[in-house]
PDB file of C-alpha atoms in Angstrom:
ATOM      1  CA  MET E1441     -30.989 -53.623 -18.745  1.00 54.00           C
ATOM      2  CA  LYS E1442     -31.159 -51.843 -15.373  1.00 60.00           C
ATOM      3  CA  LYS E1443     -27.349 -51.686 -15.238  1.00 64.00           C
ATOM      4  CA  LYS E1444     -27.256 -49.916 -18.629  1.00 66.00           C
ATOM      5  CA  TRP E1445     -29.771 -47.303 -17.513  1.00 66.00           C
ATOM      6  CA  PHE E1446     -27.833 -46.828 -14.286  1.00 65.00           C
ATOM      7  CA  ILE E1447     -24.609 -46.244 -16.253  1.00 70.00           C
ATOM      8  CA  TYR E1448     -26.358 -43.791 -18.600  1.00 69.00           C
ATOM      9  CA  VAL E1449     -27.831 -41.882 -15.665  1.00 68.00           C
ATOM     10  CA  MET E1450     -24.415 -41.739 -13.946  1.00 69.00           C
ATOM     11  CA  ILE E1451     -22.728 -40.461 -17.125  1.00 70.00           C
ATOM     12  CA  ALA E1452     -25.473 -37.845 -17.582  1.00 67.00           C
ATOM     13  CA  MET E1453     -25.084 -36.725 -13.956  1.00 70.00           C
ATOM     14  CA  LEU E1454     -21.309 -36.440 -14.394  1.00 65.00           C
ATOM     15  CA  LEU E1455     -21.753 -34.355 -17.556  1.00 68.00           C
ATOM     16  CA  VAL E1456     -24.294 -32.061 -15.883  1.00 68.00           C
ATOM     17  CA  SER E1457     -22.019 -31.717 -12.849  1.00 69.00           C
ATOM     18  CA  PHE E1458     -19.010 -30.925 -15.059  1.00 67.00           C
ATOM     19  CA  GLY E1459     -21.017 -28.373 -17.052  1.00 67.00           C
ATOM     20  CA  TRP E1460     -22.322 -26.712 -13.878  1.00 69.00           C
ATOM     21  CA  ASN E1461     -18.801 -26.480 -12.381  1.00 66.00           C
ATOM     22  CA  LEU E1462     -17.480 -25.011 -15.633  1.00 64.00           C
ATOM     23  CA  TYR E1463     -20.273 -22.424 -15.621  1.00 68.00           C
ATOM     24  CA  LEU E1464     -19.531 -21.477 -11.980  1.00 67.00           C
ATOM     25  CA  PHE E1465     -15.806 -21.250 -12.723  1.00 67.00           C
ATOM     26  CA  ARG E1466     -16.402 -18.859 -15.645  1.00 69.00           C
ATOM     27  CA  GLU E1467     -18.833 -16.731 -13.624  1.00 66.00           C
ATOM     28  CA  ASN E1468     -16.338 -16.557 -10.764  1.00 65.00           C
ATOM     29  CA  ASN E1469     -13.585 -15.345 -13.127  1.00 61.00           C
ATOM     30  CA  ARG E1470     -15.912 -12.766 -14.664  1.00 61.00           C
ATOM     31  CA  PHE E1471     -16.775 -11.540 -11.147  1.00 54.00           C
ATOM     32  CA  LYS E1472     -13.078 -11.299 -10.212  1.00 54.00           C
ATOM     33  CA  GLU E1473     -12.332  -9.246 -13.344  1.00 53.00           C
ATOM     34  CA  SER E1474     -15.094  -6.767 -12.563  1.00 54.00           C
ATOM     35  CA  GLU E1475     -13.919  -6.559  -8.946  1.00 50.00           C
ATOM     36  CA  GLY E1476     -10.338  -5.899 -10.112  1.00 50.00           C
ATOM     37  CA  SER E1477     -11.314  -2.556 -11.604  1.00 48.00           C
ATOM     38  CA  LYS E1478     -13.021  -1.624  -8.354  1.00 48.00           C
ATOM     39  CA  TYR E1479      -9.907  -2.522  -6.373  1.00 45.00           C
ATOM     40  CA  GLN E1480      -8.005   0.692  -7.000  1.00 45.00           C
ATOM     41  CA  SER E1481     -10.960   2.882  -6.075  1.00 46.00           C
ATOM     42  CA  ALA E1482     -11.421   0.815  -2.903  1.00 45.00           C
ATOM     43  CA  VAL E1483      -7.759   1.315  -2.013  1.00 43.00           C
ATOM     44  CA  ASN E1484      -8.059   5.041  -2.659  1.00 43.00           C
ATOM     45  CA  LYS E1485     -11.203   5.296  -0.539  1.00 43.00           C
ATOM     46  CA  THR E1486      -9.532   3.414   2.284  1.00 40.00           C
ATOM     47  CA  ILE E1487      -6.369   5.481   2.136  1.00 39.00           C
ATOM     48  CA  PHE E1488      -7.739   8.910   1.406  1.00 39.00           C
ATOM     49  CA  ASN E1489     -10.961   8.871   3.395  1.00 39.00           C
ATOM     50  CA  VAL E1490      -9.591   7.175   6.484  1.00 38.00           C
ATOM     51  CA  GLN E1491      -6.478   9.218   7.023  1.00 40.00           C
ATOM     52  CA  PRO E1492      -5.316   9.402  10.626  1.00 40.00           C
ATOM     53  CA  GLN E1493      -6.868  12.272  12.524  1.00 40.00           C
ATOM     54  CA  LEU E1494      -3.817  14.187  13.661  1.00 40.00           C
ATOM     55  CA  PRO E1495      -3.930  16.629  16.573  1.00 40.00           C
ATOM     56  CA  ASP E1496      -3.094  20.272  15.791  1.00 42.00           C
ATOM     57  CA  GLU E1497       0.506  19.965  16.942  1.00 47.00           C
ATOM     58  CA  TRP E1498       0.952  17.018  14.563  1.00 40.00           C
ATOM     59  CA  ALA E1499      -0.545  19.016  11.739  1.00 38.00           C
ATOM     60  CA  LYS E1500       2.069  21.718  12.334  1.00 43.00           C
ATOM     61  CA  GLU E1501       5.122  19.546  12.932  1.00 44.00           C
ATOM     62  CA  LEU E1502       5.556  15.820  13.337  1.00 42.00           C
ATOM     63  CA  ILE E1503       9.100  16.069  14.575  1.00 43.00           C
ATOM     64  CA  ASP E1504      10.674  19.324  15.652  1.00 46.00           C
ATOM     65  CA  ASN E1505      14.191  19.059  16.999  1.00 42.00           C
ATOM     66  CA  ASP E1506      16.529  21.949  16.254  1.00 36.00           C
ATOM     67  CA  ASP E1507      16.547  22.253  12.462  1.00 34.00           C
ATOM     68  CA  VAL E1508      14.662  18.997  11.791  1.00 38.00           C
ATOM     69  CA  LYS E1509      11.073  19.414  10.681  1.00 41.00           C
ATOM     70  CA  LEU E1510       8.969  16.608   9.259  1.00 43.00           C
ATOM     71  CA  GLN E1511       5.634  18.258   8.478  1.00 41.00           C
ATOM     72  CA  GLU E1512       2.108  17.129   7.716  1.00 47.00           C
ATOM     73  CA  ARG E1513       2.808  17.320   3.973  1.00 50.00           C
ATOM     74  CA  GLU E1514       5.189  14.396   4.454  1.00 54.00           C
ATOM     75  CA  ILE E1515       2.331  12.259   5.767  1.00 52.00           C
ATOM     76  CA  ASP E1516       0.231  13.416   2.814  1.00 55.00           C
ATOM     77  CA  LYS E1517       3.010  12.219   0.507  1.00 58.00           C
ATOM     78  CA  ILE E1518       3.020   8.848   2.246  1.00 57.00           C
ATOM     79  CA  TYR E1519      -0.693   8.433   1.536  1.00 54.00           C
ATOM     80  CA  GLU E1520      -0.322   9.690  -2.034  1.00 57.00           C
ATOM     81  CA  LEU E1521       2.157   6.878  -2.658  1.00 60.00           C
ATOM     82  CA  SER E1522      -0.807   4.495  -2.727  1.00 55.00           C
ATOM     83  CA  HIS E1523      -1.677   5.952  -6.164  1.00 54.00           C
ATOM     84  CA  LEU E1524       1.581   4.506  -7.443  1.00 56.00           C
ATOM     85  CA  PHE E1525       0.814   1.051  -6.094  1.00 57.00           C
ATOM     86  CA  GLY E1526      -2.753   1.171  -7.420  1.00 54.00           C
ATOM     87  CA  SER E1527      -1.673   2.209 -10.905  1.00 52.00           C
ATOM     88  CA  SER E1528       1.116  -0.301 -11.364  1.00 52.00           C
ATOM     89  CA  SER E1529       1.137  -3.912 -12.491  1.00 57.00           C
ATOM     90  CA  MET E1530       1.609  -4.980  -8.853  1.00 59.00           C
ATOM     91  CA  ASN E1531      -0.770  -7.769  -7.844  1.00 62.00           C
ATOM     92  CA  PRO E1532      -3.563  -7.001  -5.322  1.00 65.00           C
ATOM     93  CA  GLN E1533      -1.908  -8.905  -2.461  1.00 71.00           C
ATOM     94  CA  MET E1534       1.281  -6.900  -2.926  1.00 69.00           C
ATOM     95  CA  GLN E1535      -0.735  -3.679  -3.118  1.00 66.00           C
ATOM     96  CA  ASP E1536      -2.385  -4.559   0.200  1.00 69.00           C
ATOM     97  CA  MET E1537       1.017  -5.244   1.708  1.00 74.00           C
ATOM     98  CA  MET E1538       2.398  -1.907   0.512  1.00 71.00           C
ATOM     99  CA  VAL E1539      -0.607  -0.018   1.888  1.00 69.00           C
ATOM    100  CA  ASP E1540      -0.003  -1.787   5.213  1.00 73.00           C
ATOM    101  CA  GLU E1541       3.653  -0.732   5.048  1.00 75.00           C
ATOM    102  CA  LEU E1542       2.671   2.905   4.466  1.00 72.00           C
ATOM    103  CA  ASN E1543       0.219   2.827   7.365  1.00 72.00           C
ATOM    104  CA  HIS E1544       2.883   1.266   9.566  1.00 75.00           C
ATOM    105  CA  VAL E1545       5.312   4.056   8.679  1.00 74.00           C
ATOM    106  CA  VAL E1546       2.730   6.623   9.817  1.00 72.00           C
ATOM    107  CA  GLU E1547       2.230   4.723  13.086  1.00 77.00           C
ATOM    108  CA  LEU E1548       5.990   4.621  13.698  1.00 76.00           C
ATOM    109  CA  MET E1549       6.190   8.353  13.038  1.00 75.00           C
ATOM    110  CA  ARG E1550       3.469   8.896  15.650  1.00 75.00           C
ATOM    111  CA  MET E1551       5.369   6.683  18.076  1.00 79.00           C
ATOM    112  CA  MET E1552       8.553   8.684  17.498  1.00 76.00           C
ATOM    113  CA  GLN E1553       6.677  11.902  18.228  1.00 75.00           C
ATOM    114  CA  LYS E1554       5.372  10.487  21.538  1.00 78.00           C
ATOM    115  CA  GLU E1555       8.847   9.271  22.476  1.00 78.00           C
ATOM    116  CA  TYR E1556      10.316  12.667  21.628  1.00 75.00           C
ATOM    117  CA  ASP E1557       7.610  14.496  23.614  1.00 77.00           C
ATOM    118  CA  ASN E1558       8.296  12.297  26.638  1.00 80.00           C
ATOM    119  CA  GLY E1559      12.081  12.597  26.367  1.00 79.00           C
ATOM    120  CA  LEU E1560      12.549   8.893  25.582  1.00 78.00           C
ATOM    121  CA  ASP E1561      15.232   7.293  23.413  1.00 76.00           C
ATOM    122  CA  MET E1562      13.956   7.012  19.827  1.00 73.00           C
ATOM    123  CA  LYS E1563      16.765   4.880  18.375  1.00 77.00           C
ATOM    124  CA  ALA E1564      14.824   1.575  18.330  1.00 80.00           C
ATOM    125  CA  THR E1565      11.794   3.170  16.671  1.00 78.00           C
ATOM    126  CA  MET E1566      14.018   4.955  14.144  1.00 78.00           C
ATOM    127  CA  ALA E1567      15.752   1.687  13.284  1.00 78.00           C
ATOM    128  CA  GLU E1568      12.405  -0.027  12.699  1.00 80.00           C
ATOM    129  CA  LEU E1569      11.183   2.931  10.648  1.00 76.00           C
ATOM    130  CA  GLN E1570      14.297   2.774   8.467  1.00 76.00           C
ATOM    131  CA  ILE E1571      13.638  -0.905   7.704  1.00 78.00           C
ATOM    132  CA  HIS E1572      10.136  -0.076   6.437  1.00 76.00           C
ATOM    133  CA  VAL E1573      11.336   2.954   4.474  1.00 73.00           C
ATOM    134  CA  ASP E1574      14.069   0.888   2.799  1.00 73.00           C
ATOM    135  CA  PHE E1575      11.510  -1.777   1.860  1.00 75.00           C
ATOM    136  CA  ILE E1576       9.158   0.822   0.359  1.00 71.00           C
ATOM    137  CA  GLN E1577      12.024   2.397  -1.575  1.00 70.00           C
ATOM    138  CA  GLU E1578      13.006  -0.971  -3.069  1.00 71.00           C
ATOM    139  CA  GLU E1579       9.415  -1.576  -4.169  1.00 70.00           C
ATOM    140  CA  LEU E1580       9.151   1.906  -5.690  1.00 67.00           C
ATOM    141  CA  GLU E1581      12.342   1.368  -7.666  1.00 65.00           C
ATOM    142  CA  GLY E1582      10.808  -1.832  -9.052  1.00 64.00           C
ATOM    143  CA  LEU E1583       7.595  -0.020  -9.991  1.00 62.00           C
ATOM    144  CA  LYS E1584       9.144   2.703 -12.137  1.00 59.00           C
ATOM    145  CA  GLY E1585       8.888   0.661 -15.339  1.00 56.00           C
ATOM    146  CA  SER E1586       5.395  -0.684 -14.713  1.00 55.00           C
ATOM    147  CA  LEU E1587       3.351   2.452 -14.023  1.00 54.00           C
ATOM    148  CA  ASP E1588       0.369   3.408 -16.121  1.00 53.00           C
ATOM    149  CA  GLU E1589      -0.292   7.045 -17.129  1.00 56.00           C
ATOM    150  CA  ASP E1590      -1.877   7.926 -13.798  1.00 55.00           C
ATOM    151  CA  GLY E1591       1.015   6.365 -11.926  1.00 55.00           C
ATOM    152  CA  VAL E1592       3.580   8.273 -13.969  1.00 56.00           C
ATOM    153  CA  TYR E1593       1.689  11.491 -13.190  1.00 54.00           C
ATOM    154  CA  TRP E1594       1.730  10.755  -9.449  1.00 53.00           C
ATOM    155  CA  TYR E1595       5.371   9.723  -9.520  1.00 54.00           C
ATOM    156  CA  LYS E1596       6.356  13.010 -11.203  1.00 56.00           C
ATOM    157  CA  GLU E1597       4.019  14.976  -8.936  1.00 53.00           C
ATOM    158  CA  LEU E1598       5.602  13.513  -5.825  1.00 53.00           C
ATOM    159  CA  THR E1599       9.227  13.345  -6.844  1.00 51.00           C
ATOM    160  CA  GLY E1600       9.909  16.332  -9.056  1.00 50.00           C
ATOM    161  CA  ASP E1601      13.495  15.867 -10.189  1.00 40.00           C
ATOM    162  CA  SER E1602      14.781  14.105  -7.096  1.00 42.00           C
ATOM    163  CA  ASP E1603      14.223  10.657  -5.676  1.00 50.00           C
ATOM    164  CA  MET E1604      10.956  10.412  -3.747  1.00 47.00           C
ATOM    165  CA  ILE E1605      12.118   8.649  -0.641  1.00 45.00           C
ATOM    166  CA  GLU E1606      15.363  10.621  -0.507  1.00 48.00           C
ATOM    167  CA  LYS E1607      13.369  13.844  -0.726  1.00 48.00           C
ATOM    168  CA  MET E1608      10.812  12.686   1.810  1.00 48.00           C
ATOM    169  CA  TRP E1609      13.272  11.336   4.345  1.00 49.00           C
ATOM    170  CA  GLY E1610      16.310  13.588   3.845  1.00 54.00           C
ATOM    171  CA  GLU E1611      15.684  15.585   6.996  1.00 51.00           C
ATOM    172  CA  TYR E1612      14.781  12.471   8.932  1.00 53.00           C
ATOM    173  CA  ASN E1613      18.057  10.776   7.919  1.00 56.00           C
ATOM    174  CA  GLU E1614      20.061  13.825   9.028  1.00 59.00           C
ATOM    175  CA  PHE E1615      18.249  13.709  12.340  1.00 56.00           C
ATOM    176  CA  ARG E1616      18.828   9.977  12.729  1.00 55.00           C
ATOM    177  CA  ASP E1617      22.530  10.291  11.939  1.00 64.00           C
ATOM    178  CA  SER E1618      22.967  13.075  14.474  1.00 62.00           C
ATOM    179  CA  HIS E1619      21.562  10.953  17.344  1.00 53.00           C
TER     180      HIS E1619
END
């Protein structure tokens, strides 16, 4: 008789445990869904409220060499690209990676400015920058078909009639090719 009660108690405990785990699983998914909608605003806050504090000379010109001028508006465009990633069907991990890529591009641009100011060779930094720019361009090409209304607005706002990266980096590419 004791063995029967023991078996019944064990089965009841298993059922309660299974029910509790199912409840926690559903609550966890519900929490993730509500957090998903907050993700884009968190990305925007991170990107737009924590922009790099550029010195005055950076605000005027990031790179100034003969006829090559990469101005502060170009950095603004880099940060505005995060709207495209946030409004696409890209998964959150990929969005994080793209935001990291954009931040890395800004850091490389700063490094190039320091190298230029100190008369150092910028070829290695330019090569690394080109790798990141190419990667971002590939991802943007893949996003074109998956943007929501907000993303389409930002894409048009940034690109006009020409290709975004080509427009953004045209002067930089001329500069790179001439050195």
